[in-house]
Amino acid sequence: MKKLLVVVLIIFCVGIVRAQKTADLGIWGGTGTSFGDMTQITLKSSLGVNYGAYLRYNINTRVAARLQVMNGSMKSEGFFDGNAWSFGPKNVTSLSLMGEVNFLRYLIGNAPTPFTTYLMGGVGVSMFPYDFDAVKLTPVVQYIDPTAKAGNVFALQIPLGFGVKYNLGKKFAVGMEVMMNKYLDDRLDDLDDPRSYEYIDANGNKTLQTYNTNGHNNDYAVYCGLHLCYKINLSRKACPVYEYE
């Protein structure tokens, strides 16, 4: 059974390599904001400028693998449990590996299908500063972790998104997309498990009641932007799989 699985995997990988003939190099620009524990967010003052680049490896006309780096400003103004709260602007840098699935058969330069909508998703990691400030937190939360300190955070993330892309001739394409990063860390908005508190029983014993974990928290970042990409030919001869005309 193991040998059969190995053979199938080798055939699958060889098929991908042989079928692959193009890749796309893209640049991305737009805006982003965060959604977390805060409410009544003032959207106009909570948008930051973000930019990035990606390399898309076209496995076939339906599926691609995409490596993307993003950088930019993240900030937000609003309330937490009736108390005013804001954070940032802080610089957020992320690296993501995603799969991209087209609803229509699509490659840059193929006239019969000049556009498509698509979905994408994968895994990644982000780096951002955690601006811990006990004085600022005191009137907002019930419990402040005495061991917490400011510093850079490396957070795992789950990126998900959708978009549309459209050919501009044989080599270029433009598109628009919306992407959401779900962070496996609760410190993007500088509110780390803000509803936690110390429960004191009748004997005076203290127990810390927590709600958020790395896998279960409310920190998200949402991006909306435009991208321009350029087709790179990886072989001299066109592959029949990609021929439409």
Coordinates of C-alpha atoms in Angstrom, one line a residue:
M1 CA 0.0 0.0 0.0
K2 CA 2.8 2.4 0.9
K3 CA 4.6 1.7 -2.4
L4 CA 1.4 2.4 -4.3
L5 CA 1.0 5.7 -2.6
V6 CA 4.6 6.7 -3.3
V7 CA 4.1 5.8 -7.0
V8 CA 0.9 7.8 -7.2
L9 CA 2.6 10.8 -5.5
I10 CA 5.5 10.6 -8.0
I11 CA 3.2 10.5 -11.0
F12 CA 1.2 13.4 -9.6
C13 CA 4.3 15.6 -9.0
V14 CA 5.7 14.7 -12.4
G15 CA 2.4 15.6 -14.0
I16 CA 2.4 19.0 -12.3
V17 CA 6.0 19.7 -13.4
R18 CA 5.4 18.7 -17.0
A19 CA 2.1 20.6 -17.3
Q20 CA 3.4 23.8 -15.7
K21 CA 4.5 26.3 -18.3
T22 CA 3.9 29.8 -16.8
A23 CA 4.1 31.8 -13.6
D24 CA 2.9 35.3 -12.8
L25 CA 4.8 38.0 -10.9
G26 CA 2.5 40.6 -9.3
I27 CA 2.5 43.7 -7.2
W28 CA -0.3 44.6 -4.8
G29 CA -1.6 47.9 -3.3
G30 CA -4.5 48.8 -1.2
T31 CA -5.8 49.4 2.2
G32 CA -6.4 47.3 5.4
T33 CA -7.9 47.4 8.8
S34 CA -8.4 45.1 11.8
F35 CA -11.4 43.5 13.4
G36 CA -11.0 42.2 16.9
D37 CA -12.4 42.8 20.4
M38 CA -13.3 46.4 19.6
T39 CA -16.7 47.7 18.6
Q40 CA -18.1 50.9 17.1
I41 CA -15.0 51.2 15.0
T42 CA -14.5 54.5 13.1
L43 CA -13.7 53.1 9.7
K44 CA -12.3 56.3 8.1
S45 CA -9.6 56.7 10.7
S46 CA -8.9 52.9 10.9
L47 CA -7.7 52.3 7.4
G48 CA -4.0 52.0 6.7
V49 CA -2.0 51.8 3.5
N50 CA -0.7 48.3 2.5
Y51 CA 1.4 47.0 -0.3
G52 CA 3.0 43.7 -1.4
A53 CA 4.1 41.3 -4.1
Y54 CA 3.5 37.8 -5.0
L55 CA 4.7 34.9 -7.3
R56 CA 1.9 32.7 -8.7
Y57 CA 2.8 29.3 -10.0
N58 CA 0.2 28.1 -12.4
I59 CA -0.4 24.3 -12.0
N60 CA -3.1 24.3 -14.6
T61 CA -5.9 26.7 -15.8
R62 CA -7.9 26.1 -12.7
V63 CA -5.4 25.9 -9.8
A64 CA -2.3 27.9 -8.8
A65 CA 0.1 28.1 -5.9
R66 CA 0.8 31.6 -4.6
L67 CA 3.6 32.9 -2.4
Q68 CA 2.9 36.5 -1.2
V69 CA 4.5 39.0 1.0
M70 CA 2.6 42.0 2.5
N71 CA 3.6 45.0 4.4
G72 CA 1.9 48.1 5.7
S73 CA 0.1 50.0 8.4
M74 CA -2.6 48.6 10.7
K75 CA -4.6 50.7 13.1
S76 CA -8.1 51.1 14.6
E77 CA -10.2 53.5 16.7
G78 CA -13.3 52.5 18.5
F79 CA -14.5 51.1 21.9
F80 CA -14.2 48.1 24.1
D81 CA -17.1 47.5 26.5
G82 CA -18.0 51.2 26.4
N83 CA -14.4 52.4 26.9
A84 CA -12.6 54.2 24.2
W85 CA -9.7 52.2 22.7
S86 CA -7.3 52.6 19.8
F87 CA -4.1 51.1 18.7
G88 CA -1.5 51.8 16.1
P89 CA -0.5 52.7 13.5
K90 CA 1.8 49.7 13.7
N91 CA 3.7 48.0 10.9
V92 CA 2.5 44.5 10.0
T93 CA 4.6 42.3 7.7
S94 CA 3.2 38.9 6.5
L95 CA 4.3 36.0 4.4
S96 CA 1.7 33.6 3.1
L97 CA 1.6 30.5 1.0
M98 CA -1.8 30.0 -0.6
G99 CA -3.7 28.0 -3.1
E100 CA -5.7 29.9 -5.8
V101 CA -8.7 28.2 -7.5
N102 CA -10.3 29.8 -10.6
F103 CA -14.0 29.5 -11.3
L104 CA -13.2 29.7 -15.0
R105 CA -10.3 28.3 -17.0
Y106 CA -7.8 31.1 -16.9
L107 CA -4.3 32.1 -17.8
I108 CA -2.8 35.4 -18.8
G109 CA -2.8 35.9 -22.5
N110 CA -5.6 33.4 -23.4
A111 CA -8.3 35.3 -25.2
P112 CA -11.2 32.8 -24.9
T113 CA -11.3 33.3 -21.1
P114 CA -10.0 36.8 -20.5
F115 CA -11.2 37.0 -16.9
T116 CA -12.2 34.9 -13.9
T117 CA -13.3 35.1 -10.3
Y118 CA -11.3 33.0 -7.8
L119 CA -10.9 31.9 -4.2
M120 CA -7.7 31.6 -2.3
G121 CA -6.6 30.3 1.1
G122 CA -3.6 28.9 2.9
V123 CA -1.3 29.5 5.8
G124 CA 1.2 32.1 6.8
V125 CA 3.0 34.1 9.4
S126 CA 2.9 37.8 10.4
M127 CA 5.2 40.0 12.5
F128 CA 4.0 43.1 14.3
P129 CA 4.7 44.9 17.5
Y130 CA 2.7 44.3 20.7
D131 CA 2.5 47.8 22.4
F132 CA 1.8 46.7 25.9
D133 CA 0.8 49.7 28.2
A134 CA -0.5 48.8 31.6
V135 CA -1.5 52.4 32.4
K136 CA -3.6 52.6 29.2
L137 CA -5.1 49.2 29.9
T138 CA -6.1 49.9 33.6
P139 CA -9.4 51.7 33.0
V140 CA -10.4 49.3 30.1
V141 CA -9.9 45.7 31.4
Q142 CA -10.3 43.9 34.7
Y143 CA -7.1 41.9 34.6
I144 CA -3.6 42.8 33.4
D145 CA -1.0 40.0 33.1
P146 CA 1.9 41.0 35.3
T147 CA 4.3 39.1 33.1
A148 CA 3.3 40.8 29.9
K149 CA 5.7 43.1 28.1
A150 CA 6.0 45.0 24.8
G151 CA 7.9 43.5 21.9
N152 CA 7.6 42.0 18.4
V153 CA 5.1 39.2 17.9
F154 CA 5.4 36.4 15.3
A155 CA 1.9 35.1 14.8
L156 CA 0.7 32.2 12.6
Q157 CA -2.2 33.2 10.4
I158 CA -4.8 31.7 8.1
P159 CA -5.4 33.8 5.0
L160 CA -8.7 33.5 3.0
G161 CA -9.9 35.7 0.2
F162 CA -11.6 36.1 -3.2
G163 CA -11.2 38.3 -6.2
V164 CA -11.4 38.9 -9.9
K165 CA -8.6 39.1 -12.5
Y166 CA -8.7 40.3 -16.1
N167 CA -6.2 40.0 -18.9
L168 CA -4.5 43.1 -20.5
G169 CA -3.1 41.6 -23.6
K170 CA -0.7 38.6 -23.8
K171 CA 1.6 39.5 -20.8
F172 CA -0.3 41.6 -18.2
A173 CA -3.4 41.3 -16.1
V174 CA -5.1 43.4 -13.4
G175 CA -7.3 42.4 -10.6
M176 CA -9.1 43.3 -7.4
E177 CA -9.3 41.2 -4.3
V178 CA -10.4 41.1 -0.7
M179 CA -8.4 39.0 1.8
M180 CA -8.8 38.3 5.5
N181 CA -6.1 37.0 7.8
K182 CA -7.2 35.1 10.9
Y183 CA -4.4 35.4 13.5
L184 CA -3.6 32.6 15.9
D185 CA -2.6 35.3 18.4
D186 CA -4.7 37.8 20.3
R187 CA -2.3 40.8 20.5
L188 CA -2.8 42.7 17.2
D189 CA -5.2 45.2 18.8
D190 CA -3.0 45.3 22.0
L191 CA -6.0 43.7 23.9
D192 CA -4.8 40.2 24.9
D193 CA -7.8 38.2 26.2
P194 CA -9.4 41.5 27.5
R195 CA -12.4 39.8 29.2
S196 CA -10.2 37.6 31.5
Y197 CA -10.6 38.3 35.2
E198 CA -9.6 36.9 38.6
Y199 CA -12.3 35.0 40.4
I200 CA -12.1 35.1 44.3
D201 CA -13.9 32.4 46.1
A202 CA -15.3 32.5 49.7
N203 CA -11.9 31.4 51.1
G204 CA -10.1 34.2 49.3
N205 CA -8.5 31.9 46.7
K206 CA -7.9 33.5 43.3
T207 CA -8.6 31.7 40.0
L208 CA -7.9 33.3 36.6
Q209 CA -10.8 33.0 34.3
T210 CA -9.7 33.2 30.7
Y211 CA -11.6 33.2 27.4
N212 CA -9.2 33.6 24.5
T213 CA -6.5 31.2 23.2
N214 CA -4.2 31.4 20.3
G215 CA -6.6 29.3 18.2
H216 CA -9.8 30.9 19.5
N217 CA -9.7 34.7 19.6
N218 CA -11.2 37.7 17.7
D219 CA -8.2 39.2 15.9
Y220 CA -8.5 39.5 12.1
A221 CA -7.0 41.8 9.5
V222 CA -8.9 42.6 6.3
Y223 CA -7.3 43.9 3.1
C224 CA -8.8 45.3 -0.1
G225 CA -6.7 46.2 -3.0
L226 CA -5.7 46.1 -6.7
H227 CA -2.9 44.1 -8.2
L228 CA -1.0 44.1 -11.5
C229 CA 0.9 41.0 -12.7
Y230 CA 3.2 40.0 -15.5
K231 CA 3.3 36.6 -17.2
I232 CA 6.6 34.7 -17.1
N233 CA 7.0 31.9 -19.6
L234 CA 8.8 28.9 -18.1
S235 CA 9.2 26.9 -21.3
R236 CA 10.0 27.8 -24.9
K237 CA 7.1 25.7 -26.3
A238 CA 3.5 26.2 -25.2
C239 CA 1.9 23.3 -23.4
P240 CA -1.2 21.7 -25.2
V241 CA -3.0 21.8 -21.8
Y242 CA -3.0 25.6 -22.0
E243 CA -4.0 25.9 -25.7
Y244 CA -7.4 27.4 -26.2
E245 CA -7.1 28.9 -29.6

